[in-house]
Coordinates of C-alpha atoms in Angstrom, one line a residue:
M1 CA 14.7 -9.3 58.1
T2 CA 17.5 -9.9 60.5
Y3 CA 18.8 -12.8 58.4
I4 CA 18.9 -10.9 55.1
K5 CA 20.5 -7.8 56.6
D6 CA 23.2 -9.5 58.6
D7 CA 26.4 -9.8 56.5
R8 CA 27.8 -12.3 58.9
I9 CA 25.2 -14.9 58.0
S10 CA 25.8 -17.1 54.9
K11 CA 23.1 -16.5 52.3
T12 CA 24.0 -19.6 50.2
C13 CA 21.4 -22.3 49.7
A14 CA 21.0 -25.2 47.1
V15 CA 18.1 -26.5 45.2
N16 CA 18.2 -29.9 43.4
F17 CA 15.9 -31.3 40.7
T18 CA 15.8 -33.8 37.9
V19 CA 15.2 -32.8 34.3
K20 CA 11.9 -34.4 33.1
N21 CA 12.0 -33.4 29.5
R22 CA 15.0 -32.9 27.2
M23 CA 15.9 -29.2 26.9
K24 CA 17.7 -27.9 23.9
A25 CA 20.1 -25.0 24.0
P26 CA 19.8 -22.1 24.5
I27 CA 18.2 -22.6 27.9
Y28 CA 17.1 -19.3 29.4
V29 CA 17.6 -18.7 33.1
Y30 CA 15.1 -16.3 34.6
Y31 CA 14.6 -14.8 38.0
Q32 CA 11.0 -14.3 38.9
L33 CA 9.7 -11.8 41.4
G34 CA 6.2 -11.7 42.9
N35 CA 4.3 -8.9 44.7
F36 CA 6.9 -6.4 43.3
Y37 CA 5.2 -3.4 41.7
Q38 CA 7.6 -2.1 39.2
N39 CA 4.6 -0.3 37.6
H40 CA 4.1 2.0 40.6
R41 CA 4.1 5.5 39.2
R42 CA 6.7 7.0 41.5
Y43 CA 9.0 4.0 40.9
V44 CA 8.6 4.1 37.1
T45 CA 9.4 7.8 36.9
N46 CA 12.3 7.7 39.4
R47 CA 15.1 7.7 36.8
D48 CA 16.8 10.3 34.5
D49 CA 17.0 9.1 30.9
K50 CA 19.3 12.0 30.0
Q51 CA 21.8 11.0 32.6
L52 CA 21.8 7.4 31.4
R53 CA 22.4 8.4 27.8
S54 CA 25.1 11.1 27.9
K55 CA 28.2 11.9 29.8
E56 CA 27.3 15.6 29.6
D57 CA 24.2 15.0 31.8
V58 CA 25.7 12.8 34.5
N59 CA 24.9 15.6 37.1
E60 CA 21.2 15.6 36.0
V61 CA 19.5 13.9 39.0
S62 CA 16.4 16.1 39.4
K63 CA 14.0 13.2 38.9
C64 CA 15.7 10.8 41.2
H65 CA 15.0 11.8 44.8
P66 CA 15.7 10.2 47.3
E67 CA 18.5 8.4 45.4
D68 CA 19.9 11.5 43.8
Y69 CA 22.9 12.6 45.9
T70 CA 25.3 10.9 48.4
P71 CA 25.4 12.2 52.0
N72 CA 28.4 14.3 50.8
G73 CA 26.4 16.0 48.1
E74 CA 27.8 14.1 45.1
P75 CA 25.5 13.0 42.3
I76 CA 24.7 9.2 42.0
V77 CA 25.2 7.5 38.6
P78 CA 22.8 5.8 37.7
C79 CA 20.4 7.6 40.0
G80 CA 16.9 6.8 41.0
L81 CA 15.0 4.0 42.8
I82 CA 14.9 1.6 39.7
A83 CA 18.7 1.4 39.5
W84 CA 19.0 1.4 43.3
S85 CA 16.8 -1.7 43.7
L86 CA 18.8 -3.7 41.2
F87 CA 18.4 -7.5 41.7
N88 CA 21.4 -9.0 43.3
D89 CA 20.8 -12.7 43.9
T90 CA 23.3 -14.9 42.1
Y91 CA 23.0 -18.4 40.7
R92 CA 25.5 -21.2 40.0
I93 CA 24.1 -24.2 38.1
S94 CA 25.8 -27.6 37.8
N95 CA 24.7 -30.8 35.9
N96 CA 25.8 -34.0 37.6
N97 CA 28.4 -32.1 39.6
K98 CA 29.8 -30.3 36.5
D99 CA 29.4 -26.6 36.5
L100 CA 27.4 -25.1 33.6
V101 CA 28.5 -21.7 32.1
I102 CA 25.7 -19.1 32.3
N103 CA 26.3 -16.7 29.5
K104 CA 25.3 -13.2 30.5
K105 CA 26.1 -11.5 27.2
N106 CA 23.3 -10.4 24.8
I107 CA 20.5 -10.7 27.4
A108 CA 19.4 -7.1 27.0
W109 CA 17.6 -5.4 24.1
K110 CA 20.1 -4.0 21.6
S111 CA 17.9 -1.0 21.1
D112 CA 18.2 -0.2 24.8
Q113 CA 21.9 -0.6 24.8
K114 CA 22.4 1.7 21.9
A115 CA 19.8 4.3 22.4
K116 CA 19.1 4.5 26.2
F117 CA 22.4 3.8 27.9
G118 CA 25.6 5.7 27.0
S119 CA 28.9 4.0 26.2
D120 CA 30.6 7.0 27.8
V121 CA 28.6 7.0 31.1
Y122 CA 30.2 5.1 34.0
P123 CA 28.7 4.3 37.4
R124 CA 29.7 6.7 40.1
N125 CA 28.8 6.8 43.8
F126 CA 26.4 4.0 43.2
Q127 CA 25.0 2.2 46.3
S128 CA 27.1 4.5 48.5
G129 CA 24.2 5.9 50.6
G130 CA 23.1 4.9 54.0
L131 CA 20.7 2.1 52.7
I132 CA 21.9 -0.4 50.2
G133 CA 19.1 -1.3 47.7
G134 CA 20.5 -4.2 45.7
A135 CA 23.4 -5.0 43.5
R136 CA 26.5 -2.9 43.0
L137 CA 28.0 -2.0 39.6
N138 CA 31.6 -2.1 38.3
E139 CA 32.7 1.5 37.9
S140 CA 35.1 0.6 35.1
I141 CA 32.3 -0.7 32.8
P142 CA 30.0 1.8 30.9
L143 CA 26.3 1.6 31.4
S144 CA 25.8 0.3 27.8
E145 CA 27.6 -2.9 28.8
Q146 CA 25.9 -3.4 32.2
E147 CA 23.4 -5.7 30.8
D148 CA 21.9 -6.9 34.1
L149 CA 21.1 -3.3 34.8
I150 CA 19.6 -2.7 31.4
V151 CA 17.4 -5.8 31.7
W152 CA 16.3 -4.6 35.2
M153 CA 15.5 -1.1 34.2
R154 CA 13.0 -2.2 31.5
T155 CA 10.2 -2.1 34.1
A156 CA 7.5 -4.8 34.2
A157 CA 3.8 -4.0 33.8
L158 CA 2.5 -6.7 36.3
P159 CA 3.5 -7.4 39.9
T160 CA 4.7 -10.9 39.1
F161 CA 7.4 -10.8 36.4
R162 CA 10.4 -12.6 35.0
K163 CA 13.7 -11.1 33.9
L164 CA 16.5 -12.8 32.0
Y165 CA 19.5 -13.7 34.1
G166 CA 21.5 -15.5 31.5
K167 CA 21.7 -18.4 29.0
I168 CA 23.0 -22.0 29.2
E169 CA 24.3 -23.0 25.8
V170 CA 24.4 -26.7 26.2
D171 CA 21.5 -29.3 26.1
L172 CA 20.0 -30.9 29.2
D173 CA 18.9 -34.5 28.8
V174 CA 16.1 -36.4 30.6
N175 CA 17.1 -37.5 34.2
D176 CA 20.0 -35.0 34.4
E177 CA 20.6 -34.0 38.0
I178 CA 20.6 -30.2 38.3
T179 CA 21.9 -28.3 41.3
I180 CA 21.3 -24.5 41.6
V181 CA 23.4 -22.8 44.2
I182 CA 21.7 -19.6 45.1
E183 CA 23.2 -16.6 46.8
N184 CA 20.1 -15.2 48.6
N185 CA 20.9 -11.5 48.8
Y186 CA 17.8 -9.7 47.5
N187 CA 15.5 -8.5 50.3
T188 CA 12.0 -9.5 49.3
Y189 CA 11.0 -10.1 53.0
Q190 CA 10.4 -6.5 53.7
F191 CA 7.5 -6.1 51.2
G192 CA 6.2 -9.7 51.3
G193 CA 7.6 -10.6 47.9
R194 CA 8.4 -14.0 46.4
K195 CA 11.4 -15.2 44.4
S196 CA 11.7 -18.1 41.9
V197 CA 14.3 -19.4 39.5
V198 CA 13.0 -20.5 36.1
L199 CA 14.8 -22.5 33.4
S200 CA 13.0 -22.4 30.1
T201 CA 13.4 -22.9 26.4
T202 CA 11.7 -21.2 23.5
T203 CA 10.5 -22.0 20.0
W204 CA 10.5 -19.8 16.9
I205 CA 7.2 -18.2 18.0
G206 CA 8.5 -17.5 21.6
G207 CA 7.9 -19.1 25.0
K208 CA 4.8 -20.7 26.4
N209 CA 2.3 -18.2 27.7
D210 CA -1.3 -19.5 27.8
F211 CA -2.7 -16.1 28.8
L212 CA -1.5 -14.3 25.6
G213 CA -2.8 -17.1 23.4
I214 CA -6.2 -17.2 25.1
A215 CA -6.4 -13.4 24.9
Y216 CA -5.6 -13.2 21.2
I217 CA -8.1 -16.0 20.3
L218 CA -10.8 -14.4 22.4
I219 CA -10.3 -10.9 21.0
G220 CA -10.0 -12.3 17.4
G221 CA -13.2 -14.3 17.9
L222 CA -15.1 -11.3 19.2
S223 CA -13.8 -9.1 16.3
W224 CA -15.0 -11.8 13.8
L225 CA -18.4 -12.0 15.5
Y226 CA -18.9 -8.2 15.5
S227 CA -17.8 -7.9 11.8
L228 CA -20.4 -10.7 11.0
V229 CA -23.1 -8.8 12.8
F230 CA -22.3 -5.5 11.1
L231 CA -22.2 -7.3 7.7
I232 CA -25.8 -8.7 8.3
M233 CA -27.0 -5.2 9.5
Y234 CA -25.5 -3.6 6.3
M235 CA -27.2 -6.2 4.1
M236 CA -30.6 -5.9 5.7
R237 CA -30.5 -2.0 6.1
P238 CA -27.8 -0.7 3.8
R239 CA -26.7 2.9 4.2
P240 CA -25.7 4.7 1.0
L241 CA -22.2 6.1 1.1
G242 CA -22.1 9.9 1.3
D243 CA -25.8 10.3 2.1
P244 CA -26.2 13.8 3.8
T245 CA -29.5 12.9 5.3
Y246 CA -27.7 11.0 8.1
L247 CA -25.9 14.2 9.3
S248 CA -27.2 15.4 12.7
W249 CA -28.2 18.8 11.5
N250 CA -30.2 17.4 8.6
R251 CA -32.0 14.9 10.9
N252 CA -32.9 17.8 13.2
H253 CA -34.1 19.8 10.3
E254 CA -36.4 17.0 9.1
S255 CA -37.8 16.5 12.6
R256 CA -38.7 20.2 12.8
R257 CA -40.5 20.1 9.5
R258 CA -42.6 17.3 10.7

């Protein structure tokens, strides 16, 4: 805790590894956080969508306590705990001592940029309170172009999640020596969290995720099994369509007559 909060201590560290399989561009750079509950109810609701969308509602901070106003009483834009806790580690990646460009454009959903974040809304008084939560924002860039913020504010459903940091648009070959220089700024120590850097590629059907594949196959298999059971039941004891004798009040009437 002392280390992460002391601005006088260098937060830079380097990680080296060798590429084991050829990676074709684009190569996606993710940051992964563990034991971070973005799905906590108070956290998820601690934002104001009207403020994010429209310049006319920049003073609307009713849903953002305690990150609603500065100590001077001025509204914070964007307000709320989600924006306040914006991830602020930075990465610099090199291949055989040659820096690789990490493209941070087009990493957010276009629908979020156009519909949820206004092109006329600019950050104001952000991270100006007594406790700094994470990254700062450039006040000359509208929220619709702050893609790191947009990616972060699409909250995750599980406590371990990945978010897109950027894209490397050159191939990496087998035995390439990769160095990642990390600026370790984000305070995960306070809540016992974990941080990882992930380099990944995708195919036309998306990335590798064993859980989703297993879940789809399992649910599909159970659905097929149940449909087969219902088909056998229908063939052995067919029920005529539109038969009123199956209605509850008719069944009760029949039982009373007996």
